[in-house]
């Protein structure tokens, strides 16, 4: 099957101008100013995209695909991700993680769910390990999981500076990170250590100490929730300036913003003004996470569920409300996570890469059409492929 997208404004994510994009089955084969004569007897599906922007499919590097939580007891365990939660949000690649609950949420279920999402049409990977150290693994260790299990590309999320963490020590975190590094090197995978940073007083101090005192590269870590409050955000700027990655969480609730969370769209603009390199910044949604809120005594007050749809909303907000150029803003959900996660076929519109593509309305910057592995998943904003139980 050949698909030809005509006359789209291409952001690959760098701006390329008006382009035609041809893909065969699941791979992009050509991107040119004008593709008119394709010498083949294979039928071509032509899509007129004269009113559209074409961008790489979005990558969401932190989703609780089997649900997460729940900090308010069993009835607050959050539900699993459905296929169209991702596709209608333009997300064609996901990394699934366990969350606070590494007891009833298991690596086995995470792996099975990732395979299920792939059977339904999108690309899905997982990290091994859990919030608490010692981490839960599928085999006997982090290294074995990375080396032996294709879908496992990194480790985490491991929690630091959080009252729900295991209060990991310097040595414990270093051991997990070096296992992640070795497993990543030996398997040719990212081996990134996804670090959940809570609102505790130590903030990024453990990661800074590791960067100061060990031989682990600072880019072994992908600290997330960096925008959760003003102070952590400021430390995040310094961490990025010394070479580290910083990941923003796009899912939020009004209560969090009232309590001082930095809105992602605005935070991106501020980081760029502070001259943080754009290549150090990523966004992820924390989709299906429990978003619990606690009072000053640490007592549970309530909970909502994270949404994958927040991922592009914040990128869109950065462009429309904060005047961040689209080609810059798009990087945080396309080429940058592809690089962090070492996903060579993702995050760019280039010949040979996967045909994961999003068409956006040029005027409104809303998601119109989504292709995952060359297949139309969403058309005119409406899902045409649904998950098994949708
Ligand atoms: Zn987290």
GROMACS .gro file of C-alpha atoms and ligand atoms in nm:
model
  391
    1UNK     CA    1   0.000   0.000   0.000
    2UNK     CA    2   0.137   0.344  -0.099
    3UNK     CA    3   0.017   0.670   0.053
    4UNK     CA    4   0.102   1.011  -0.090
    5UNK     CA    5   0.040   1.322   0.117
    6UNK     CA    6   0.034   1.630  -0.106
    7UNK     CA    7   0.118   1.994  -0.038
    8UNK     CA    8   0.158   1.987   0.339
    9UNK     CA    9   0.366   2.238   0.535
   10UNK     CA   10   0.629   2.003   0.666
   11UNK     CA   11   0.781   2.021   1.013
   12UNK     CA   12   1.018   1.727   1.031
   13UNK     CA   13   1.027   1.868   1.311
   14UNK     CA   14   1.255   2.131   1.149
   15UNK     CA   15   1.065   2.348   0.907
   16UNK     CA   16   1.100   2.224   0.548
   17UNK     CA   17   0.834   2.426   0.367
   18UNK     CA   18   0.572   2.277   0.139
   19UNK     CA   19   0.640   1.909   0.076
   20UNK     CA   20   0.490   1.588  -0.054
   21UNK     CA   21   0.547   1.278   0.157
   22UNK     CA   22   0.528   0.926   0.017
   23UNK     CA   23   0.517   0.618   0.232
   24UNK     CA   24   0.498   0.248   0.154
   25UNK     CA   25   0.331   0.034   0.415
   26UNK     CA   26   0.493   0.141   0.744
   27UNK     CA   27   0.797   0.332   0.609
   28UNK     CA   28   0.851   0.679   0.471
   29UNK     CA   29   1.024   0.649   0.134
   30UNK     CA   30   1.030   1.000  -0.011
   31UNK     CA   31   0.989   1.359   0.099
   32UNK     CA   32   1.017   1.606  -0.188
   33UNK     CA   33   0.886   1.941  -0.308
   34UNK     CA   34   0.658   1.765  -0.554
   35UNK     CA   35   0.600   1.395  -0.612
   36UNK     CA   36   0.377   1.356  -0.918
   37UNK     CA   37   0.489   1.054  -1.111
   38UNK     CA   38   0.531   0.740  -0.906
   39UNK     CA   39   0.623   0.466  -1.147
   40UNK     CA   40   0.429   0.175  -1.004
   41UNK     CA   41   0.123  -0.038  -1.062
   42UNK     CA   42   0.048  -0.042  -0.688
   43UNK     CA   43  -0.259   0.171  -0.607
   44UNK     CA   44  -0.175   0.500  -0.437
   45UNK     CA   45  -0.391   0.657  -0.169
   46UNK     CA   46  -0.353   1.034  -0.221
   47UNK     CA   47  -0.428   1.272   0.069
   48UNK     CA   48  -0.474   1.641  -0.007
   49UNK     CA   49  -0.303   1.825   0.278
   50UNK     CA   50  -0.295   2.177   0.132
   51UNK     CA   51  -0.454   2.314   0.451
   52UNK     CA   52  -0.240   2.107   0.683
   53UNK     CA   53   0.087   2.089   0.864
   54UNK     CA   54   0.258   1.751   0.866
   55UNK     CA   55   0.460   1.655   1.173
   56UNK     CA   56   0.617   1.335   1.307
   57UNK     CA   57   0.385   1.125   1.524
   58UNK     CA   58   0.420   1.228   1.887
   59UNK     CA   59   0.622   1.028   2.139
   60UNK     CA   60   0.496   1.008   2.495
   61UNK     CA   61   0.779   0.878   2.712
   62UNK     CA   62   0.587   0.833   3.036
   63UNK     CA   63   0.244   0.668   3.042
   64UNK     CA   64   0.089   0.439   3.301
   65UNK     CA   65  -0.058   0.215   3.032
   66UNK     CA   66  -0.196  -0.039   3.281
   67UNK     CA   67  -0.318   0.232   3.514
   68UNK     CA   68  -0.156   0.362   3.827
   69UNK     CA   69  -0.230   0.474   4.177
   70UNK     CA   70  -0.433   0.483   4.374
   71UNK     CA   71  -0.330   0.681   4.671
   72UNK     CA   72  -0.689   0.687   4.801
   73UNK     CA   73  -0.716   0.308   4.838
   74UNK     CA   74  -0.818   0.028   4.601
   75UNK     CA   75  -1.115   0.203   4.446
   76UNK     CA   76  -0.886   0.481   4.325
   77UNK     CA   77  -0.660   0.255   4.115
   78UNK     CA   78  -0.674   0.428   3.778
   79UNK     CA   79  -0.793   0.258   3.457
   80UNK     CA   80  -0.580   0.128   3.167
   81UNK     CA   81  -0.503   0.332   2.859
   82UNK     CA   82  -0.728   0.276   2.558
   83UNK     CA   83  -0.585   0.291   2.206
   84UNK     CA   84  -0.780   0.602   2.103
   85UNK     CA   85  -0.666   0.790   2.417
   86UNK     CA   86  -0.328   0.790   2.241
   87UNK     CA   87  -0.419   0.812   1.874
   88UNK     CA   88  -0.667   1.100   1.906
   89UNK     CA   89  -0.388   1.286   2.089
   90UNK     CA   90  -0.150   1.232   1.793
   91UNK     CA   91   0.061   0.993   2.001
   92UNK     CA   92   0.198   0.703   1.797
   93UNK     CA   93   0.479   0.590   2.029
   94UNK     CA   94   0.445   0.528   2.400
   95UNK     CA   95   0.670   0.417   2.682
   96UNK     CA   96   0.475   0.240   2.954
   97UNK     CA   97   0.583   0.255   3.318
   98UNK     CA   98   0.465   0.119   3.651
   99UNK     CA   99   0.384   0.382   3.912
  100UNK     CA  100   0.346   0.421   4.285
  101UNK     CA  101   0.198   0.073   4.313
  102UNK     CA  102   0.455  -0.188   4.213
  103UNK     CA  103   0.266  -0.460   4.399
  104UNK     CA  104  -0.066  -0.499   4.219
  105UNK     CA  105   0.075  -0.346   3.900
  106UNK     CA  106   0.323  -0.593   3.760
  107UNK     CA  107   0.593  -0.597   3.494
  108UNK     CA  108   0.418  -0.897   3.336
  109UNK     CA  109   0.100  -0.693   3.284
  110UNK     CA  110   0.297  -0.396   3.155
  111UNK     CA  111   0.466  -0.612   2.892
  112UNK     CA  112   0.138  -0.773   2.787
  113UNK     CA  113  -0.035  -0.436   2.759
  114UNK     CA  114   0.250  -0.297   2.548
  115UNK     CA  115   0.215  -0.592   2.313
  116UNK     CA  116  -0.160  -0.536   2.301
  117UNK     CA  117  -0.121  -0.171   2.204
  118UNK     CA  118   0.119  -0.276   1.930
  119UNK     CA  119  -0.130  -0.529   1.798
  120UNK     CA  120  -0.385  -0.248   1.793
  121UNK     CA  121  -0.153  -0.035   1.580
  122UNK     CA  122   0.081   0.196   1.772
  123UNK     CA  123   0.441   0.152   1.887
  124UNK     CA  124   0.486   0.077   2.254
  125UNK     CA  125   0.789   0.014   2.472
  126UNK     CA  126   0.829  -0.021   2.847
  127UNK     CA  127   1.074   0.053   3.124
  128UNK     CA  128   1.161  -0.208   3.382
  129UNK     CA  129   1.152  -0.136   3.752
  130UNK     CA  130   0.924   0.040   3.989
  131UNK     CA  131   0.887   0.348   4.205
  132UNK     CA  132   1.062   0.183   4.495
  133UNK     CA  133   1.413   0.035   4.524
  134UNK     CA  134   1.479  -0.258   4.512
  135UNK     CA  135   1.299  -0.234   4.180
  136UNK     CA  136   1.063  -0.497   4.046
  137UNK     CA  137   1.198  -0.664   3.732
  138UNK     CA  138   1.069  -0.924   3.492
  139UNK     CA  139   1.374  -1.152   3.506
  140UNK     CA  140   1.627  -1.136   3.786
  141UNK     CA  141   1.784  -0.796   3.722
  142UNK     CA  142   1.775  -0.466   3.538
  143UNK     CA  143   2.059  -0.580   3.306
  144UNK     CA  144   1.886  -0.906   3.215
  145UNK     CA  145   1.559  -0.729   3.146
  146UNK     CA  146   1.727  -0.480   2.913
  147UNK     CA  147   1.942  -0.736   2.738
  148UNK     CA  148   1.685  -1.015   2.702
  149UNK     CA  149   1.349  -0.846   2.654
  150UNK     CA  150   1.302  -0.648   2.333
  151UNK     CA  151   1.030  -0.417   2.460
  152UNK     CA  152   1.227  -0.302   2.764
  153UNK     CA  153   1.435   0.005   2.673
  154UNK     CA  154   1.503   0.173   3.007
  155UNK     CA  155   1.443   0.173   3.381
  156UNK     CA  156   1.189   0.346   3.603
  157UNK     CA  157   1.016   0.545   3.705
  158UNK     CA  158   1.216   0.536   4.028
  159UNK     CA  159   1.098   0.797   4.278
  160UNK     CA  160   1.320   1.042   4.464
  161UNK     CA  161   1.234   1.339   4.686
  162UNK     CA  162   0.886   1.206   4.745
  163UNK     CA  163   0.702   1.082   5.052
  164UNK     CA  164   0.583   0.785   4.841
  165UNK     CA  165   0.936   0.685   4.738
  166UNK     CA  166   1.153   0.427   4.916
  167UNK     CA  167   1.381   0.715   5.019
  168UNK     CA  168   1.658   0.568   4.802
  169UNK     CA  169   2.011   0.631   4.919
  170UNK     CA  170   2.291   0.762   4.700
  171UNK     CA  171   2.438   0.409   4.669
  172UNK     CA  172   2.103   0.252   4.581
  173UNK     CA  173   2.035   0.499   4.305
  174UNK     CA  174   2.390   0.473   4.169
  175UNK     CA  175   2.360   0.091   4.157
  176UNK     CA  176   2.029   0.111   3.968
  177UNK     CA  177   2.171   0.369   3.727
  178UNK     CA  178   2.487   0.172   3.655
  179UNK     CA  179   2.280  -0.141   3.593
  180UNK     CA  180   2.064   0.066   3.355
  181UNK     CA  181   2.376   0.194   3.182
  182UNK     CA  182   2.534  -0.149   3.139
  183UNK     CA  183   2.209  -0.306   3.024
  184UNK     CA  184   2.161  -0.024   2.776
  185UNK     CA  185   2.512  -0.045   2.637
  186UNK     CA  186   2.505  -0.422   2.597
  187UNK     CA  187   2.163  -0.425   2.430
  188UNK     CA  188   2.215  -0.117   2.212
  189UNK     CA  189   1.917   0.044   2.381
  190UNK     CA  190   1.874   0.373   2.562
  191UNK     CA  191   1.900   0.232   2.914
  192UNK     CA  192   1.777   0.566   3.040
  193UNK     CA  193   1.680   0.588   3.407
  194UNK     CA  194   1.343   0.761   3.433
  195UNK     CA  195   1.343   0.947   3.765
  196UNK     CA  196   1.019   1.059   3.926
  197UNK     CA  197   1.100   1.375   4.118
  198UNK     CA  198   0.849   1.450   4.390
  199UNK     CA  199   0.787   1.773   4.578
  200UNK     CA  200   1.022   1.675   4.863
  201UNK     CA  201   1.286   1.906   4.996
  202UNK     CA  202   1.587   1.733   4.842
  203UNK     CA  203   1.466   1.797   4.487
  204UNK     CA  204   1.746   1.706   4.241
  205UNK     CA  205   2.024   1.688   4.500
  206UNK     CA  206   2.076   1.310   4.460
  207UNK     CA  207   2.116   1.344   4.083
  208UNK     CA  208   2.353   1.638   4.119
  209UNK     CA  209   2.556   1.441   4.372
  210UNK     CA  210   2.580   1.145   4.133
  211UNK     CA  211   2.693   1.378   3.854
  212UNK     CA  212   2.955   1.527   4.087
  213UNK     CA  213   3.090   1.212   4.248
  214UNK     CA  214   3.056   0.923   4.004
  215UNK     CA  215   3.152   0.843   3.644
  216UNK     CA  216   2.791   0.803   3.537
  217UNK     CA  217   2.706   1.057   3.267
  218UNK     CA  218   2.442   1.309   3.370
  219UNK     CA  219   2.240   1.205   3.065
  220UNK     CA  220   2.189   0.860   3.214
  221UNK     CA  221   1.894   1.023   3.393
  222UNK     CA  222   1.566   1.157   3.264
  223UNK     CA  223   1.413   1.340   3.560
  224UNK     CA  224   1.042   1.397   3.513
  225UNK     CA  225   0.773   1.618   3.676
  226UNK     CA  226   1.035   1.897   3.668
  227UNK     CA  227   0.761   2.163   3.648
  228UNK     CA  228   0.578   2.048   3.960
  229UNK     CA  229   0.673   2.360   4.155
  230UNK     CA  230   0.867   2.680   4.106
  231UNK     CA  231   1.171   2.574   4.313
  232UNK     CA  232   1.213   2.239   4.143
  233UNK     CA  233   1.169   2.410   3.807
  234UNK     CA  234   1.454   2.648   3.890
  235UNK     CA  235   1.677   2.358   3.991
  236UNK     CA  236   1.576   2.192   3.666
  237UNK     CA  237   1.710   2.490   3.471
  238UNK     CA  238   2.047   2.454   3.646
  239UNK     CA  239   2.045   2.077   3.595
  240UNK     CA  240   1.981   2.124   3.222
  241UNK     CA  241   2.251   2.390   3.203
  242UNK     CA  242   2.504   2.142   3.337
  243UNK     CA  243   2.406   1.901   3.062
  244UNK     CA  244   2.116   1.701   3.205
  245UNK     CA  245   1.778   1.628   3.051
  246UNK     CA  246   1.461   1.774   3.198
  247UNK     CA  247   1.114   1.633   3.137
  248UNK     CA  248   0.793   1.829   3.194
  249UNK     CA  249   0.467   1.659   3.290
  250UNK     CA  250   0.177   1.792   3.087
  251UNK     CA  251  -0.112   1.635   3.281
  252UNK     CA  252  -0.234   1.871   3.546
  253UNK     CA  253  -0.537   1.988   3.741
  254UNK     CA  254  -0.633   2.341   3.846
  255UNK     CA  255  -0.539   2.258   4.207
  256UNK     CA  256  -0.176   2.182   4.108
  257UNK     CA  257  -0.147   2.506   3.913
  258UNK     CA  258  -0.291   2.702   4.207
  259UNK     CA  259  -0.033   2.536   4.432
  260UNK     CA  260   0.252   2.663   4.215
  261UNK     CA  261   0.300   2.412   3.935
  262UNK     CA  262   0.462   2.570   3.630
  263UNK     CA  263   0.238   2.530   3.325
  264UNK     CA  264   0.437   2.342   3.060
  265UNK     CA  265   0.373   2.583   2.775
  266UNK     CA  266   0.497   2.873   2.985
  267UNK     CA  267   0.781   2.671   3.138
  268UNK     CA  268   0.913   2.583   2.794
  269UNK     CA  269   0.923   2.949   2.697
  270UNK     CA  270   1.103   3.040   3.022
  271UNK     CA  271   1.362   2.764   2.983
  272UNK     CA  272   1.440   2.882   2.629
  273UNK     CA  273   1.474   3.239   2.754
  274UNK     CA  274   1.715   3.107   3.017
  275UNK     CA  275   1.916   2.958   2.730
  276UNK     CA  276   1.855   2.595   2.818
  277UNK     CA  277   1.929   2.402   2.496
  278UNK     CA  278   1.606   2.280   2.340
  279UNK     CA  279   1.769   1.938   2.287
  280UNK     CA  280   1.770   1.892   2.667
  281UNK     CA  281   1.394   1.936   2.706
  282UNK     CA  282   1.116   1.680   2.666
  283UNK     CA  283   0.747   1.668   2.754
  284UNK     CA  284   0.557   1.358   2.864
  285UNK     CA  285   0.195   1.327   2.970
  286UNK     CA  286   0.203   1.096   3.275
  287UNK     CA  287  -0.116   0.961   3.116
  288UNK     CA  288  -0.340   0.735   3.330
  289UNK     CA  289  -0.136   0.830   3.637
  290UNK     CA  290  -0.316   0.904   3.955
  291UNK     CA  291  -0.286   1.275   4.024
  292UNK     CA  292  -0.344   1.273   4.398
  293UNK     CA  293  -0.347   1.579   4.613
  294UNK     CA  294  -0.256   1.590   4.982
  295UNK     CA  295  -0.298   1.852   5.252
  296UNK     CA  296  -0.009   2.007   5.445
  297UNK     CA  297  -0.006   1.709   5.683
  298UNK     CA  298   0.036   1.465   5.396
  299UNK     CA  299  -0.324   1.341   5.424
  300UNK     CA  300  -0.494   1.234   5.102
  301UNK     CA  301  -0.753   1.481   4.974
  302UNK     CA  302  -0.853   1.355   4.632
  303UNK     CA  303  -0.736   1.224   4.298
  304UNK     CA  304  -0.773   1.269   3.924
  305UNK     CA  305  -0.638   1.079   3.623
  306UNK     CA  306  -0.361   1.199   3.388
  307UNK     CA  307  -0.441   1.233   3.020
  308UNK     CA  308  -0.227   1.166   2.715
  309UNK     CA  309  -0.426   1.436   2.535
  310UNK     CA  310  -0.247   1.697   2.748
  311UNK     CA  311   0.081   1.627   2.565
  312UNK     CA  312   0.010   1.813   2.242
  313UNK     CA  313  -0.220   2.064   2.416
  314UNK     CA  314   0.081   2.205   2.599
  315UNK     CA  315   0.293   2.215   2.283
  316UNK     CA  316   0.007   2.392   2.108
  317UNK     CA  317  -0.019   2.632   2.403
  318UNK     CA  318   0.353   2.706   2.384
  319UNK     CA  319   0.308   2.807   2.020
  320UNK     CA  320  -0.021   2.998   2.044
  321UNK     CA  321   0.013   3.157   2.388
  322UNK     CA  322   0.387   3.178   2.448
  323UNK     CA  323   0.511   3.244   2.092
  324UNK     CA  324   0.751   2.949   2.087
  325UNK     CA  325   0.812   2.860   1.719
  326UNK     CA  326   0.628   2.543   1.617
  327UNK     CA  327   0.945   2.375   1.492
  328UNK     CA  328   1.103   2.432   1.833
  329UNK     CA  329   0.803   2.329   2.040
  330UNK     CA  330   0.746   2.011   1.838
  331UNK     CA  331   1.094   1.884   1.922
  332UNK     CA  332   0.996   1.818   2.284
  333UNK     CA  333   0.748   1.548   2.176
  334UNK     CA  334   0.923   1.418   1.861
  335UNK     CA  335   1.298   1.431   1.791
  336UNK     CA  336   1.408   1.490   2.151
  337UNK     CA  337   1.234   1.191   2.313
  338UNK     CA  338   1.341   0.979   2.013
  339UNK     CA  339   1.700   1.068   2.095
  340UNK     CA  340   1.666   1.017   2.471
  341UNK     CA  341   1.501   0.680   2.415
  342UNK     CA  342   1.735   0.588   2.127
  343UNK     CA  343   1.443   0.515   1.896
  344UNK     CA  344   1.620   0.550   1.563
  345UNK     CA  345   1.309   0.512   1.346
  346UNK     CA  346   1.097   0.761   1.537
  347UNK     CA  347   1.063   1.134   1.583
  348UNK     CA  348   1.155   1.260   1.233
  349UNK     CA  349   1.001   1.277   0.888
  350UNK     CA  350   1.279   1.127   0.679
  351UNK     CA  351   1.308   0.846   0.425
  352UNK     CA  352   1.357   0.516   0.607
  353UNK     CA  353   1.183   0.627   0.927
  354UNK     CA  354   0.850   0.486   1.042
  355UNK     CA  355   0.542   0.637   0.880
  356UNK     CA  356   0.411   0.778   1.208
  357UNK     CA  357   0.266   1.112   1.105
  358UNK     CA  358   0.023   1.374   1.226
  359UNK     CA  359  -0.167   1.623   1.010
  360UNK     CA  360  -0.258   1.942   1.195
  361UNK     CA  361  -0.497   2.210   1.075
  362UNK     CA  362  -0.279   2.502   0.971
  363UNK     CA  363  -0.510   2.768   1.115
  364UNK     CA  364  -0.617   2.613   1.445
  365UNK     CA  365  -0.326   2.375   1.513
  366UNK     CA  366  -0.571   2.099   1.596
  367UNK     CA  367  -0.512   1.732   1.522
  368UNK     CA  368  -0.689   1.615   1.206
  369UNK     CA  369  -0.535   1.293   1.079
  370UNK     CA  370  -0.301   1.048   1.248
  371UNK     CA  371  -0.103   0.771   1.077
  372UNK     CA  372   0.068   0.505   1.288
  373UNK     CA  373   0.300   0.265   1.104
  374UNK     CA  374   0.147   0.397   0.781
  375UNK     CA  375  -0.210   0.320   0.880
  376UNK     CA  376  -0.481   0.584   0.925
  377UNK     CA  377  -0.583   0.576   1.292
  378UNK     CA  378  -0.769   0.909   1.314
  379UNK     CA  379  -0.935   1.097   1.028
  380UNK     CA  380  -1.076   1.449   1.059
  381UNK     CA  381  -1.033   1.424   1.435
  382UNK     CA  382  -1.237   1.104   1.460
  383UNK     CA  383  -1.079   0.765   1.540
  384UNK     CA  384  -1.125   0.519   1.254
  385UNK     CA  385  -0.941   0.238   1.433
  386UNK     CA  386  -1.059   0.154   1.782
  387UNK     CA  387  -0.905  -0.054   2.057
  388UNK     CA  388  -1.039  -0.403   2.113
  389UNK     CA  389  -1.277  -0.299   2.392
  390UNK     CA  390  -1.371   0.048   2.270
  391LIG    ZN1  391   0.581   0.994   3.849
   0.00000   0.00000   0.00000
